[in-house]
Amino acid sequence: MKIKLLFVLTALHFLSACEEKPFYVANIGNAGSLDGPYSMGSVSVSDVLGGGGGFGYGAVNGYPGKSADIGRMGVPKHIEGYWAKKYSTGGFQFYYRISADIDSELAEKKFALSEAIMSLLKAKPAPCKSW
């Protein structure tokens, strides 16, 4: 009986010490356009850790565009917002709105794959060809 109790207490001790480290995927956000100015209203992303970030940096044109510190953001789970494409002469050409849940498990796998690819590319630089 004492051995079973010792086993249970040991198992609980090991399980209580296990805590998953938060997986942060971003700490800066970019907003930009390749086809002219947009007016960014309220566009925000929330993550699985309870945080999030916004992309409302004002009217932007050209990539990489405006950037802002968004703190630390984990794997995204929801995106919400609206924005509009401007005419070059003034006024708005198109209006956009999004409100959607994001598959967090798939997003985390994609971020992990991207990090793995980047670490491989950093480890093996491309050979330089001399012309």
Coordinates of N, CA and C in Angstrom, one line a residue:
M1 N 0.8 -1.2 0.0 CA 0.0 0.0 0.0 C 0.9 1.3 0.0
K2 N 1.9 1.3 0.8 CA 2.8 2.4 0.9 C 3.5 2.6 -0.5
I3 N 3.9 1.5 -1.1 CA 4.6 1.6 -2.4 C 3.6 2.2 -3.5
K4 N 2.4 1.9 -3.4 CA 1.4 2.4 -4.4 C 1.2 3.9 -4.1
L5 N 1.1 4.3 -2.9 CA 1.0 5.7 -2.5 C 2.3 6.5 -2.9
L6 N 3.4 5.9 -2.7 CA 4.7 6.6 -3.1 C 4.7 6.7 -4.6
F7 N 4.3 5.7 -5.3 CA 4.3 5.8 -6.8 C 3.3 6.9 -7.3
V8 N 2.1 6.9 -6.7 CA 1.2 8.0 -7.1 C 1.7 9.4 -6.8
L9 N 2.3 9.5 -5.6 CA 2.8 10.9 -5.3 C 4.0 11.3 -6.2
T10 N 4.8 10.3 -6.5 CA 5.9 10.6 -7.4 C 5.4 11.0 -8.8
A11 N 4.5 10.2 -9.3 CA 3.9 10.5 -10.6 C 3.2 11.9 -10.6
L12 N 2.5 12.2 -9.6 CA 1.9 13.6 -9.5 C 2.9 14.7 -9.4
H13 N 4.0 14.4 -8.7 CA 5.1 15.4 -8.6 C 5.7 15.6 -10.0
F14 N 6.0 14.6 -10.7 CA 6.6 14.8 -12.1 C 5.6 15.4 -13.0
L15 N 4.3 15.1 -12.9 CA 3.3 15.7 -13.8 C 3.1 17.2 -13.5
S16 N 3.2 17.5 -12.2 CA 3.0 19.0 -11.8 C 4.2 19.8 -12.3
A17 N 5.3 19.2 -12.5 CA 6.5 20.0 -12.9 C 6.5 20.2 -14.4
C18 N 5.7 19.5 -15.1 CA 5.7 19.6 -16.6 C 4.8 20.8 -17.0
E19 N 5.4 21.7 -17.6 CA 4.6 22.9 -18.1 C 5.1 23.2 -19.5
E20 N 4.1 23.2 -20.4 CA 4.5 23.5 -21.8 C 4.9 24.9 -22.0
K21 N 6.1 25.1 -22.6 CA 6.6 26.5 -22.8 C 5.8 27.2 -23.9
P22 N 5.4 28.4 -23.7 CA 4.6 29.1 -24.7 C 5.4 29.2 -26.0
F23 N 4.7 29.1 -27.1 CA 5.3 29.2 -28.4 C 4.9 30.5 -29.0
Y24 N 5.9 31.4 -29.0 CA 5.7 32.7 -29.6 C 6.1 32.7 -31.0
V25 N 5.3 33.3 -31.9 CA 5.5 33.2 -33.3 C 5.8 34.6 -33.9
A26 N 5.6 35.7 -33.2 CA 5.8 37.0 -33.8 C 6.0 38.0 -32.7
N27 N 6.8 39.0 -33.0 CA 6.9 40.2 -32.1 C 6.9 41.5 -32.9
I28 N 6.7 41.4 -34.2 CA 6.6 42.6 -35.0 C 5.6 42.4 -36.1
G29 N 4.8 43.4 -36.5 CA 3.9 43.2 -37.6 C 4.1 44.2 -38.7
N30 N 3.9 43.7 -39.9 CA 4.1 44.6 -41.1 C 2.7 44.7 -41.8
A31 N 2.5 45.9 -42.3 CA 1.3 46.2 -43.1 C 1.8 46.8 -44.4
G32 N 1.4 46.3 -45.5 CA 1.9 46.9 -46.8 C 1.1 46.4 -47.9
S33 N 1.3 47.0 -49.1 CA 0.5 46.8 -50.2 C 1.4 46.8 -51.5
L34 N 1.1 46.0 -52.5 CA 1.8 46.1 -53.7 C 1.0 46.8 -54.8
D35 N -0.3 47.1 -54.5 CA -1.1 47.7 -55.6 C -1.8 49.0 -55.1
G36 N -1.1 49.8 -54.4 CA -1.7 51.1 -54.1 C -2.1 51.2 -52.6
P37 N -2.6 52.4 -52.3 CA -3.0 52.6 -50.9 C -4.3 51.9 -50.4
Y38 N -4.2 51.5 -49.2 CA -5.4 50.9 -48.5 C -5.6 51.7 -47.2
S39 N -6.8 51.8 -46.8 CA -7.1 52.4 -45.5 C -7.4 51.3 -44.5
M40 N -6.5 51.1 -43.5 CA -6.7 50.0 -42.6 C -7.6 50.5 -41.4
G41 N -8.7 49.8 -41.2 CA -9.5 50.2 -40.1 C -9.0 49.4 -38.9
S42 N -9.8 48.6 -38.3 CA -9.5 47.8 -37.2 C -9.3 46.4 -37.6
V43 N -8.0 46.0 -37.7 CA -7.7 44.6 -38.0 C -6.8 44.0 -36.9
S44 N -7.3 43.0 -36.3 CA -6.6 42.4 -35.1 C -6.6 40.9 -35.2
V45 N -5.6 40.3 -34.6 CA -5.5 38.8 -34.5 C -5.3 38.5 -33.0
S46 N -6.1 37.5 -32.6 CA -5.9 37.0 -31.2 C -5.2 35.6 -31.2
D47 N -4.5 35.3 -30.2 CA -3.7 34.1 -30.2 C -4.2 33.1 -29.1
V48 N -3.6 31.9 -29.1 CA -4.1 30.9 -28.1 C -3.6 31.2 -26.7
L49 N -2.7 32.1 -26.5 CA -2.2 32.5 -25.2 C -3.0 33.6 -24.5
G50 N -4.0 34.1 -25.3 CA -4.8 35.2 -24.7 C -4.3 36.6 -25.2
G51 N -3.2 36.7 -25.9 CA -2.7 37.9 -26.4 C -3.1 38.2 -27.9
G52 N -2.4 39.1 -28.5 CA -2.8 39.3 -29.9 C -2.1 40.6 -30.4
G53 N -2.4 41.0 -31.6 CA -1.9 42.2 -32.2 C -2.8 42.8 -33.2
G54 N -2.5 44.0 -33.6 CA -3.3 44.7 -34.5 C -2.5 45.2 -35.7
F55 N -3.2 45.4 -36.9 CA -2.5 45.8 -38.1 C -3.0 47.2 -38.6
G56 N -3.7 48.0 -37.7 CA -4.2 49.3 -38.1 C -3.2 50.3 -38.0
Y57 N -2.2 50.4 -39.0 CA -1.2 51.4 -39.0 C -1.5 52.6 -39.8
G58 N -2.7 52.7 -40.3 CA -3.0 53.8 -41.2 C -2.9 53.4 -42.7
A59 N -3.0 54.4 -43.6 CA -2.9 54.1 -45.0 C -1.5 53.8 -45.4
V60 N -1.2 52.7 -46.0 CA 0.1 52.3 -46.4 C 0.2 51.9 -47.8
N61 N 1.4 52.1 -48.4 CA 1.5 51.7 -49.8 C 3.0 51.3 -50.0
G62 N 3.2 50.1 -50.6 CA 4.5 49.6 -50.9 C 4.9 48.6 -49.8
Y63 N 5.6 47.6 -50.2 CA 6.1 46.6 -49.2 C 7.5 46.9 -48.9
P64 N 8.1 46.8 -47.7 CA 7.4 46.1 -46.6 C 6.5 47.0 -45.8
G65 N 6.3 48.3 -46.2 CA 5.3 49.1 -45.6 C 5.6 49.4 -44.1
K66 N 4.6 49.9 -43.5 CA 4.7 50.3 -42.1 C 4.9 49.0 -41.2
S67 N 5.6 49.2 -40.1 CA 5.7 48.1 -39.2 C 5.6 48.6 -37.8
A68 N 5.2 47.8 -36.9 CA 5.0 48.2 -35.5 C 5.3 47.0 -34.6
D69 N 5.7 47.3 -33.4 CA 5.9 46.3 -32.4 C 4.5 45.8 -31.9
I70 N 4.3 44.5 -31.9 CA 3.0 44.0 -31.5 C 3.1 43.2 -30.2
G71 N 4.3 43.4 -29.5 CA 4.5 42.6 -28.3 C 4.9 41.2 -28.7
R72 N 4.5 40.2 -27.9 CA 4.8 38.8 -28.3 C 3.5 38.1 -28.5
M73 N 3.4 37.5 -29.7 CA 2.1 36.9 -30.1 C 2.4 35.4 -30.3
G74 N 1.5 34.6 -29.7 CA 1.6 33.1 -29.9 C 0.9 32.7 -31.2
V75 N 0.5 31.4 -31.3 CA -0.1 30.9 -32.4 C -1.5 31.5 -32.6
P76 N -1.8 32.1 -33.8 CA -3.1 32.8 -33.9 C -4.3 31.8 -33.9
K77 N -5.4 32.4 -33.4 CA -6.6 31.5 -33.3 C -7.8 32.3 -33.9
H78 N -7.8 33.6 -34.1 CA -8.9 34.3 -34.6 C -8.4 35.6 -35.3
I79 N -9.0 36.0 -36.4 CA -8.7 37.3 -37.0 C -10.0 38.0 -37.3
E80 N -10.0 39.3 -37.0 CA -11.2 40.2 -37.1 C -10.8 41.5 -37.7
G81 N -11.5 42.1 -38.6 CA -11.2 43.4 -39.0 C -11.9 43.9 -40.3
Y82 N -11.6 45.1 -40.7 CA -12.1 45.6 -42.0 C -11.0 46.6 -42.5
W83 N -11.0 46.8 -43.8 CA -10.2 47.7 -44.5 C -10.7 48.1 -45.8
A84 N -10.2 49.1 -46.5 CA -10.7 49.5 -47.8 C -9.6 49.9 -48.8
K85 N -9.8 49.5 -50.0 CA -8.9 49.9 -51.1 C -9.3 51.3 -51.6
K86 N -8.3 52.2 -51.7 CA -8.6 53.6 -52.1 C -8.4 53.7 -53.6
Y87 N -9.2 54.6 -54.2 CA -8.9 55.1 -55.6 C -7.7 56.0 -55.5
S88 N -7.0 56.1 -56.6 CA -5.8 57.0 -56.6 C -6.3 58.5 -56.7
T89 N -7.6 58.7 -57.1 CA -8.1 60.0 -57.2 C -8.9 60.4 -55.9
G90 N -9.0 59.5 -55.0 CA -9.8 59.8 -53.8 C -11.0 58.9 -53.7
G91 N -11.5 58.7 -52.5 CA -12.6 57.8 -52.3 C -12.2 56.3 -52.2
F92 N -13.1 55.4 -52.0 CA -12.8 54.0 -51.8 C -13.3 53.2 -53.0
Q93 N -12.5 52.2 -53.4 CA -12.9 51.4 -54.5 C -13.5 50.1 -54.1
F94 N -12.9 49.4 -53.1 CA -13.4 48.2 -52.5 C -13.4 48.2 -51.0
Y95 N -14.3 47.5 -50.4 CA -14.3 47.3 -48.9 C -14.2 45.9 -48.6
Y96 N -13.4 45.6 -47.5 CA -13.2 44.2 -47.1 C -13.5 44.1 -45.6
R97 N -14.0 42.9 -45.3 CA -14.2 42.6 -43.9 C -13.9 41.1 -43.6
I98 N -13.3 40.8 -42.5 CA -13.0 39.4 -42.2 C -13.3 39.2 -40.7
S99 N -13.9 38.0 -40.4 CA -14.1 37.6 -39.1 C -14.1 36.0 -39.1
A100 N -12.9 35.5 -38.7 CA -12.8 34.0 -38.9 C -11.9 33.4 -37.9
D101 N -12.2 32.2 -37.5 CA -11.4 31.4 -36.6 C -10.2 30.8 -37.5
I102 N -9.1 30.6 -36.8 CA -7.9 30.1 -37.5 C -7.6 28.7 -36.9
D103 N -7.3 27.7 -37.7 CA -7.0 26.4 -37.2 C -5.6 26.5 -36.5
S104 N -5.6 26.6 -35.2 CA -4.4 26.9 -34.5 C -3.4 25.7 -34.6
E105 N -3.9 24.5 -34.6 CA -3.0 23.3 -34.7 C -2.2 23.4 -36.0
L106 N -3.0 23.6 -37.1 CA -2.3 23.7 -38.4 C -1.4 24.9 -38.5
A107 N -1.8 26.0 -37.9 CA -0.9 27.2 -37.9 C 0.4 26.9 -37.2
E108 N 0.3 26.2 -36.0 CA 1.5 25.9 -35.2 C 2.4 25.0 -36.0
K109 N 1.9 24.0 -36.7 CA 2.7 23.1 -37.6 C 3.4 23.9 -38.7
K110 N 2.7 24.9 -39.3 CA 3.3 25.7 -40.4 C 4.4 26.6 -39.8
F111 N 4.2 27.2 -38.6 CA 5.3 28.0 -38.0 C 6.5 27.1 -37.7
A112 N 6.3 25.9 -37.2 CA 7.4 25.0 -36.8 C 8.1 24.6 -38.1
L113 N 7.4 24.3 -39.2 CA 8.0 23.9 -40.4 C 8.9 25.1 -41.0
S114 N 8.3 26.3 -40.9 CA 9.0 27.5 -41.4 C 10.3 27.7 -40.6
E115 N 10.2 27.6 -39.3 CA 11.4 27.7 -38.4 C 12.5 26.7 -38.8
A116 N 12.0 25.4 -39.0 CA 13.0 24.4 -39.4 C 13.6 24.7 -40.7
I117 N 12.9 25.1 -41.7 CA 13.5 25.5 -43.0 C 14.4 26.6 -42.8
M118 N 14.1 27.7 -42.1 CA 15.0 28.8 -41.9 C 16.3 28.4 -41.2
S119 N 16.2 27.5 -40.2 CA 17.4 27.0 -39.5 C 18.3 26.2 -40.5
L120 N 17.7 25.5 -41.4 CA 18.5 24.8 -42.4 C 19.1 25.7 -43.3
L121 N 18.4 26.7 -43.8 CA 19.0 27.7 -44.7 C 20.1 28.5 -44.0
K122 N 20.0 28.8 -42.8 CA 21.0 29.6 -42.1 C 22.2 28.7 -41.9
A123 N 22.0 27.4 -41.7 CA 23.2 26.5 -41.4 C 23.9 26.2 -42.7
K124 N 23.3 26.2 -43.9 CA 23.9 26.0 -45.1 C 23.7 27.1 -46.1
P125 N 24.6 28.1 -46.1 CA 24.4 29.2 -47.0 C 24.6 28.8 -48.4
A126 N 23.9 29.5 -49.3 CA 23.9 29.1 -50.7 C 25.3 29.5 -51.3
P127 N 25.8 28.6 -52.1 CA 27.1 28.9 -52.7 C 27.1 30.1 -53.7
C128 N 28.1 30.9 -53.6 CA 28.1 32.0 -54.5 C 28.7 31.6 -55.9
K129 N 28.1 32.0 -56.9 CA 28.6 31.8 -58.3 C 29.3 33.0 -58.7
S130 N 30.5 32.9 -59.2 CA 31.2 34.0 -59.8 C 31.0 34.0 -61.3
W131 N 30.7 35.1 -61.8 CA 30.4 35.2 -63.2 C 31.6 35.6 -64.0

